[in-house]
Coordinates of C-alpha atoms in Angstrom, one line a residue:
M1 CA -15.1 -25.9 15.7
P2 CA -12.4 -25.3 18.3
V3 CA -10.4 -23.1 16.1
F4 CA -13.4 -20.7 15.5
K5 CA -14.4 -20.8 19.1
E6 CA -10.7 -19.8 20.1
L7 CA -10.8 -17.0 17.6
F8 CA -14.3 -15.6 18.9
D9 CA -13.0 -16.0 22.5
H10 CA -10.0 -13.9 21.5
L11 CA -12.0 -11.4 19.9
K12 CA -14.3 -11.0 23.0
N13 CA -11.4 -10.7 25.3
Y14 CA -9.3 -8.3 23.2
Q15 CA -9.9 -4.8 24.5
A16 CA -9.9 -2.0 22.0
P17 CA -10.2 1.8 22.8
K18 CA -13.7 2.9 22.9
N19 CA -13.3 6.1 20.9
L20 CA -12.1 4.6 17.6
N21 CA -13.6 6.5 14.6
F22 CA -14.0 5.8 10.9
W23 CA -10.2 6.1 10.3
Y24 CA -9.8 2.8 11.9
F25 CA -11.9 1.0 9.3
F26 CA -8.9 0.9 6.8
G27 CA -7.0 -1.8 8.6
S28 CA -9.7 -4.4 8.3
L29 CA -10.6 -3.1 4.9
A30 CA -6.9 -3.8 3.7
L31 CA -7.5 -7.4 4.9
L32 CA -10.7 -7.7 3.0
M33 CA -8.9 -6.5 -0.2
V34 CA -6.1 -8.8 0.3
A35 CA -8.5 -11.7 0.5
N36 CA -10.2 -10.5 -2.6
Q37 CA -6.7 -10.5 -4.3
F38 CA -5.9 -14.1 -3.3
I39 CA -9.5 -15.6 -4.2
T40 CA -9.6 -13.8 -7.7
G41 CA -5.9 -14.5 -8.2
I42 CA -6.4 -18.2 -7.8
W43 CA -9.3 -18.2 -10.2
L44 CA -7.3 -16.1 -12.8
L45 CA -4.5 -18.6 -12.3
M46 CA -6.6 -21.4 -13.8
Y47 CA -6.7 -19.8 -17.2
Y48 CA -3.5 -17.6 -17.4
T49 CA -0.6 -18.8 -19.5
P50 CA 2.9 -17.5 -18.7
D51 CA 4.2 -17.4 -22.2
A52 CA 5.2 -14.4 -24.2
S53 CA 3.2 -15.4 -27.2
L54 CA 0.1 -16.6 -25.2
A55 CA -0.2 -14.4 -22.2
M56 CA -2.5 -11.7 -23.8
S57 CA -4.4 -14.4 -25.6
S58 CA -5.1 -16.2 -22.3
I59 CA -6.3 -13.0 -20.8
E60 CA -8.5 -12.4 -23.8
L61 CA -9.9 -15.9 -23.7
M62 CA -10.8 -15.7 -20.0
M63 CA -12.4 -12.2 -20.7
R64 CA -14.6 -13.4 -23.6
E65 CA -15.1 -17.0 -23.4
V66 CA -15.1 -18.1 -19.8
N67 CA -18.1 -17.6 -17.6
F68 CA -17.8 -14.6 -15.4
G69 CA -14.1 -14.3 -16.5
W70 CA -14.6 -10.7 -17.0
L71 CA -15.8 -10.2 -13.5
F72 CA -12.9 -12.0 -11.8
R73 CA -10.4 -10.2 -14.1
Y74 CA -12.0 -6.7 -13.3
L75 CA -12.3 -7.6 -9.5
H76 CA -8.6 -8.4 -9.4
A77 CA -7.4 -5.5 -11.5
A78 CA -9.5 -2.9 -9.6
G79 CA -8.7 -4.7 -6.2
A80 CA -5.0 -4.0 -6.8
S81 CA -5.7 -0.3 -6.9
F82 CA -8.1 -0.3 -4.0
V83 CA -5.5 -2.2 -1.9
F84 CA -3.3 0.9 -2.1
V85 CA -6.2 3.2 -1.5
V86 CA -6.9 1.6 1.7
I87 CA -3.2 1.2 2.6
Y88 CA -2.4 5.0 2.0
L89 CA -5.4 6.0 4.1
H90 CA -4.5 3.5 6.7
M91 CA -0.9 5.0 6.9
F92 CA -2.3 8.4 6.9
R93 CA -4.2 7.6 10.0
G94 CA -0.9 6.5 11.5
L95 CA 0.5 9.8 10.7
L96 CA -2.5 11.6 12.1
Y97 CA -2.6 9.9 15.4
G98 CA 1.0 9.1 16.0
S99 CA 0.6 5.3 15.7
Y100 CA 4.4 5.0 14.9
Q101 CA 5.3 6.2 18.4
S102 CA 6.3 4.0 21.4
P103 CA 5.2 1.3 22.2
R104 CA 4.2 0.6 18.6
E105 CA 7.4 0.8 16.7
I106 CA 7.5 -2.9 15.7
L107 CA 3.8 -2.7 14.6
W108 CA 4.9 0.4 12.2
W109 CA 8.0 -1.1 11.0
T110 CA 6.0 -4.4 10.0
G111 CA 3.6 -2.1 8.1
C112 CA 6.3 -0.1 6.4
L113 CA 7.8 -3.5 5.1
M114 CA 4.3 -4.5 3.9
L115 CA 4.1 -1.6 1.9
V116 CA 7.3 -2.4 0.1
I117 CA 6.1 -6.0 -0.3
F118 CA 2.8 -5.0 -1.8
M119 CA 4.5 -2.8 -4.2
A120 CA 6.6 -5.8 -5.4
E121 CA 3.4 -7.8 -5.8
A122 CA 1.6 -5.2 -7.7
Y123 CA 4.7 -4.5 -9.8
T124 CA 5.1 -8.2 -10.7
G125 CA 1.5 -8.7 -11.4
Y126 CA 1.5 -5.7 -13.7
I127 CA 4.1 -7.4 -16.0
L128 CA 2.0 -10.5 -16.4
P129 CA -0.4 -9.3 -19.0
W130 CA 2.9 -8.8 -21.3
G131 CA 1.3 -5.8 -22.9
Q132 CA 3.2 -3.0 -24.4
M133 CA 3.2 -0.9 -21.0
S134 CA 4.0 -4.1 -19.0
Y135 CA 7.0 -4.9 -21.0
W136 CA 8.5 -1.5 -21.1
A137 CA 7.8 -0.9 -17.3
A138 CA 9.8 -4.0 -16.7
R139 CA 12.7 -2.5 -18.8
V140 CA 12.8 0.7 -16.8
I141 CA 12.7 -0.9 -13.5
M142 CA 15.3 -3.3 -14.3
S143 CA 17.5 -0.6 -15.4
L144 CA 17.3 0.9 -12.1
F145 CA 18.6 -2.1 -10.2
K146 CA 21.7 -1.9 -12.5
A147 CA 22.6 1.5 -10.8
I148 CA 23.1 -0.4 -7.6
P149 CA 26.9 -0.4 -7.0
F150 CA 28.9 -3.8 -7.0
V151 CA 25.8 -6.0 -7.1
G152 CA 23.5 -4.3 -9.7
D153 CA 24.3 -6.4 -12.7
S154 CA 24.2 -9.7 -10.9
L155 CA 20.9 -8.8 -9.1
V156 CA 19.2 -7.9 -12.5
L157 CA 20.4 -11.1 -14.0
F158 CA 19.0 -13.1 -11.3
I159 CA 15.7 -11.1 -11.1
Q160 CA 14.9 -11.1 -14.8
G161 CA 16.7 -14.5 -15.5
D162 CA 18.3 -13.2 -18.9
Y163 CA 20.5 -10.5 -20.0
E164 CA 17.5 -8.7 -21.4
V165 CA 13.7 -8.5 -20.4
S166 CA 12.5 -11.7 -22.2
E167 CA 10.1 -14.7 -21.9
V168 CA 12.3 -15.9 -19.0
T169 CA 11.5 -12.7 -17.1
L170 CA 7.9 -13.4 -17.4
H171 CA 8.1 -16.8 -16.0
R172 CA 10.3 -15.5 -13.0
F173 CA 7.8 -12.6 -12.4
F174 CA 4.9 -15.2 -12.6
A175 CA 6.6 -17.3 -9.9
F176 CA 7.3 -14.2 -7.8
H177 CA 3.8 -12.9 -8.1
V178 CA 1.8 -16.3 -7.5
V179 CA 4.0 -18.2 -5.0
L180 CA 7.0 -16.2 -3.4
V181 CA 5.7 -12.8 -2.6
P182 CA 2.1 -13.9 -1.4
L183 CA 3.7 -16.3 1.0
I184 CA 5.8 -13.3 2.4
I185 CA 2.5 -11.2 2.5
L186 CA 0.8 -13.9 4.5
A187 CA 3.7 -14.1 7.0
F188 CA 3.7 -10.3 7.5
V189 CA -0.1 -10.0 7.8
G190 CA 0.4 -12.4 10.7
L191 CA 3.2 -10.6 12.2
H192 CA 1.4 -7.4 11.8
T193 CA -1.6 -8.7 13.6
L194 CA 0.4 -10.3 16.4
A195 CA 2.3 -7.0 17.0
L196 CA -1.1 -5.1 17.0
H197 CA -2.6 -7.5 19.6
A198 CA 0.6 -7.4 21.8
V199 CA 0.6 -3.7 22.2
G200 CA -3.0 -2.8 21.5
S201 CA -4.7 -0.4 19.0
N202 CA -3.8 3.4 19.2
N203 CA -6.6 5.9 19.5
P204 CA -7.5 9.4 18.3
D205 CA -6.3 10.7 21.7
G206 CA -3.0 8.9 21.6
V207 CA -3.7 7.7 25.3
E208 CA -2.7 4.1 26.4
I209 CA -5.8 2.5 27.8
K210 CA -3.8 -0.2 29.5
D211 CA -2.6 2.5 32.0
H212 CA -5.9 2.6 33.6
V213 CA -7.4 -0.8 34.5
D214 CA -10.1 -2.1 36.9
E215 CA -9.6 -4.9 39.6
K216 CA -9.9 -7.5 36.9
G217 CA -7.2 -6.0 34.7
K218 CA -9.4 -4.7 31.9
P219 CA -8.9 -1.2 30.7
L220 CA -11.4 1.1 32.0
D221 CA -11.6 2.8 28.6
G222 CA -11.7 -0.4 26.5
V223 CA -14.5 -2.4 25.1
A224 CA -14.5 -5.8 23.7
F225 CA -13.6 -5.9 20.0
H226 CA -16.5 -8.4 19.4
P227 CA -19.2 -7.5 19.0
Y228 CA -18.7 -3.7 19.3
Y229 CA -16.0 -3.1 16.5
T230 CA -16.9 -6.3 14.5
V231 CA -20.4 -4.6 13.8
K232 CA -18.7 -1.3 13.0
D233 CA -16.3 -3.0 10.6
V234 CA -19.0 -4.9 8.9
M235 CA -20.9 -1.6 8.3
G236 CA -17.7 0.1 6.9
A237 CA -17.0 -3.0 4.7
C238 CA -20.6 -2.7 3.1
I239 CA -20.1 1.1 2.4
F240 CA -16.6 0.3 0.9
L241 CA -17.9 -2.6 -1.1
F242 CA -20.5 -0.4 -2.6
I243 CA -17.9 1.9 -3.8
F244 CA -15.5 -0.7 -5.0
L245 CA -18.2 -2.8 -6.8
S246 CA -19.6 0.4 -8.5
V247 CA -16.1 0.9 -10.0
V248 CA -16.0 -2.7 -11.0
F249 CA -19.3 -2.8 -12.8
F250 CA -19.5 0.8 -14.1
A251 CA -15.9 1.9 -14.6
P252 CA -13.8 -1.3 -14.7
R253 CA -10.9 0.4 -16.4
G254 CA -10.8 3.3 -14.1
W255 CA -10.6 6.0 -16.6
G256 CA -7.3 4.6 -17.7
L257 CA -5.9 4.5 -14.2
I258 CA -6.7 0.8 -13.4
L259 CA -6.3 -0.7 -16.9
E260 CA -4.3 1.5 -19.3
P261 CA -5.2 1.6 -22.9
E262 CA -1.7 1.0 -24.0
N263 CA -1.5 -2.3 -22.1
F264 CA -4.1 -3.8 -24.4
E265 CA -1.5 -4.0 -27.2
V266 CA 0.9 -7.1 -27.2
A267 CA 4.4 -6.2 -26.2
N268 CA 6.6 -4.9 -29.0
Y269 CA 10.3 -5.1 -28.5
M270 CA 10.9 -2.8 -31.4
V271 CA 8.6 0.1 -30.5
T272 CA 9.0 2.3 -27.4
P273 CA 5.8 3.9 -26.2
L274 CA 5.8 7.7 -26.2
H275 CA 5.1 7.9 -22.6
I276 CA 6.1 5.0 -20.2
K277 CA 4.4 5.5 -16.9
P278 CA 3.7 3.3 -13.9
S279 CA 0.3 2.4 -12.3
W280 CA -1.1 5.3 -10.3
Y281 CA -0.2 4.0 -6.9
L282 CA 3.5 4.0 -7.9
A283 CA 3.4 7.2 -9.6
P284 CA 4.7 9.4 -6.6
Y285 CA 7.9 7.4 -6.4
Y286 CA 8.4 7.3 -10.1
A287 CA 8.0 11.2 -10.1
I288 CA 10.8 11.4 -7.5
L289 CA 13.0 9.1 -9.7
R290 CA 12.3 11.4 -12.7
A291 CA 13.0 14.6 -10.6
I292 CA 16.7 13.7 -10.3
P293 CA 18.9 13.7 -13.4
S294 CA 21.3 11.1 -12.0
K295 CA 19.8 7.5 -12.4
G296 CA 21.7 6.3 -9.4
L297 CA 20.8 9.2 -7.2
G298 CA 17.3 9.0 -8.4
A299 CA 17.0 5.4 -7.6
L300 CA 18.3 6.0 -4.2
A301 CA 15.7 8.9 -3.6
M302 CA 12.9 6.7 -4.9
L303 CA 13.9 3.9 -2.4
G304 CA 14.5 6.4 0.4
S305 CA 11.1 8.0 -0.1
I306 CA 9.5 4.6 1.0
L307 CA 12.0 3.6 3.6
V308 CA 12.0 6.9 5.4
F309 CA 8.7 6.1 6.9
A310 CA 10.5 3.7 9.2
L311 CA 12.5 6.3 10.8
L312 CA 9.4 8.3 11.9
P313 CA 9.6 6.8 15.6
F314 CA 13.0 8.5 15.9
L315 CA 12.2 11.8 14.2
D316 CA 9.1 12.7 16.1
R317 CA 10.1 14.7 19.2
S318 CA 6.6 15.8 20.3
P319 CA 5.7 14.9 23.7
V320 CA 2.1 14.0 22.4
K321 CA 1.1 11.5 19.8
S322 CA -2.2 12.7 18.3
M323 CA -2.6 15.6 15.9
R324 CA -5.5 16.5 18.2
Y325 CA -3.1 18.0 20.6
K326 CA -0.1 19.1 18.3
G327 CA 0.4 22.5 17.4
P328 CA 0.1 24.4 14.1
L329 CA 3.6 23.5 12.9
S330 CA 2.9 19.9 13.0
R331 CA -0.4 20.4 11.4
M332 CA 0.8 22.5 8.6
A333 CA 3.8 20.0 7.9
L334 CA 1.3 17.1 7.7
G335 CA -0.9 19.1 5.3
V336 CA 2.1 20.2 3.0
F337 CA 3.2 16.5 3.0
V338 CA -0.4 15.4 1.8
V339 CA -0.4 18.1 -0.8
A340 CA 3.2 17.0 -2.0
F341 CA 2.2 13.5 -2.2
I342 CA -0.8 14.2 -4.2
G343 CA 1.2 16.4 -6.4
L344 CA 3.8 13.7 -7.0
L345 CA 1.0 11.3 -7.7
C346 CA -0.4 13.6 -10.5
V347 CA 3.0 14.5 -11.9
G348 CA 4.2 10.9 -12.2
G349 CA 1.4 10.2 -14.5
M350 CA 2.1 13.1 -16.7
E351 CA 4.4 13.3 -19.8
V352 CA 8.0 14.3 -19.2
S353 CA 8.2 18.1 -19.7
P354 CA 10.1 21.1 -18.1
L355 CA 7.0 21.9 -16.3
S356 CA 6.3 18.4 -14.9
I357 CA 9.9 18.0 -14.0
S358 CA 10.0 21.3 -12.1
A359 CA 6.8 20.4 -10.3
A360 CA 8.2 17.0 -9.4
R361 CA 11.4 18.6 -7.9
I362 CA 9.2 21.2 -5.9
C363 CA 7.0 18.4 -4.6
S364 CA 10.0 16.0 -3.8
V365 CA 11.6 18.7 -1.6
L366 CA 8.4 19.4 0.3
Y367 CA 8.0 15.5 0.7
F368 CA 11.5 15.0 2.2
S369 CA 11.1 18.0 4.1
Y370 CA 8.4 16.6 6.1
F371 CA 10.7 13.9 7.5
L372 CA 14.1 15.7 7.6
L373 CA 12.6 18.8 9.4
M374 CA 10.4 16.7 11.7
P375 CA 12.8 16.6 14.8
I376 CA 12.9 20.5 14.5
Y377 CA 9.2 21.5 14.2
T378 CA 7.9 18.7 16.5
H379 CA 10.5 20.1 19.2
Y380 CA 9.7 23.7 19.0
D381 CA 6.1 23.4 18.2
T382 CA 3.5 24.2 20.9
H383 CA 1.0 21.6 21.9
K384 CA -1.9 21.0 24.3
P385 CA -1.7 18.7 27.2
A386 CA -3.0 15.1 26.4
P387 CA -5.7 13.9 28.7
D388 CA -5.0 11.1 31.0
R389 CA -8.2 9.2 30.0
L390 CA -10.0 8.9 26.6
T391 CA -12.2 11.8 25.9

């Protein structure tokens, strides 16, 4: 078909750096998991009923009575977690090799916006089972929007469709999860891919391969994406699918991280759970929210902890991109940031206590310090000279 011929011709002509390592698997793996979510989501849509009294029953029906219903449900539920696994690792690679620096600012910003959109998609999907944790998670997040000055109450009324979280809210979130947000995701996936092909892939050395070309205009340090990297991506996908399917078949509830035990109970408006917690992939931001006593400031800090990634092209003053050539201060700062993020992830899923709140505050300070102090430590840090060509 002409469309596939054009696609393969483009892949053959697209030049990628010849030294890409395993960290570059996660971009294609994210696309693979998005495809999994779309396919399994369409199948689940055939049996799900967006009704407060029937939502849980429809899920039980597809799990127990529909052929392979349990498989599609577990693929979709586990897939939501693995989407964020590959996205977080994909972003870490960007921090490691400076993929946010010129000329890839637009590429980085579209990725940051996609992170927010994926969070919205995951959150709206989390509400659909209408279990105990789903309902009260909706109550908690909706209360945060009320803290927005001037427009908070109107925004909450628009999102939840009622003055309280109710069946109308379930219908709204169903529409957001199934139609609105997926369309936005598809648009941003296209924009992200176009931006990538416009500026080219970064590489572990942080060297621009377009600076050295032959008489035909092809980069001297580049190779055709197909077949060289398509073969590598297939290999990476096989290893990843082995891990993913092992979880789906042998630990589909993910030890309570993928499917919480509390969410197998039908939503009860009259009983508040002892411990309300989000999914693990949203736990770091929830921990930042809880670390600040003021609800308004906590909501701003939580939103800022996500949007601050977009400022990295302006904050990094280092003359080199890759961590291979940056000095000890930059390496230590990235290491502390990773520890702080993992600490927030763990604390966000714990019960509220003086110890967990103190740990959340310490990790929050370390988290934001990575960004706020970046102009200082990248400016004064020592660095090795980056090579002119790929090593």
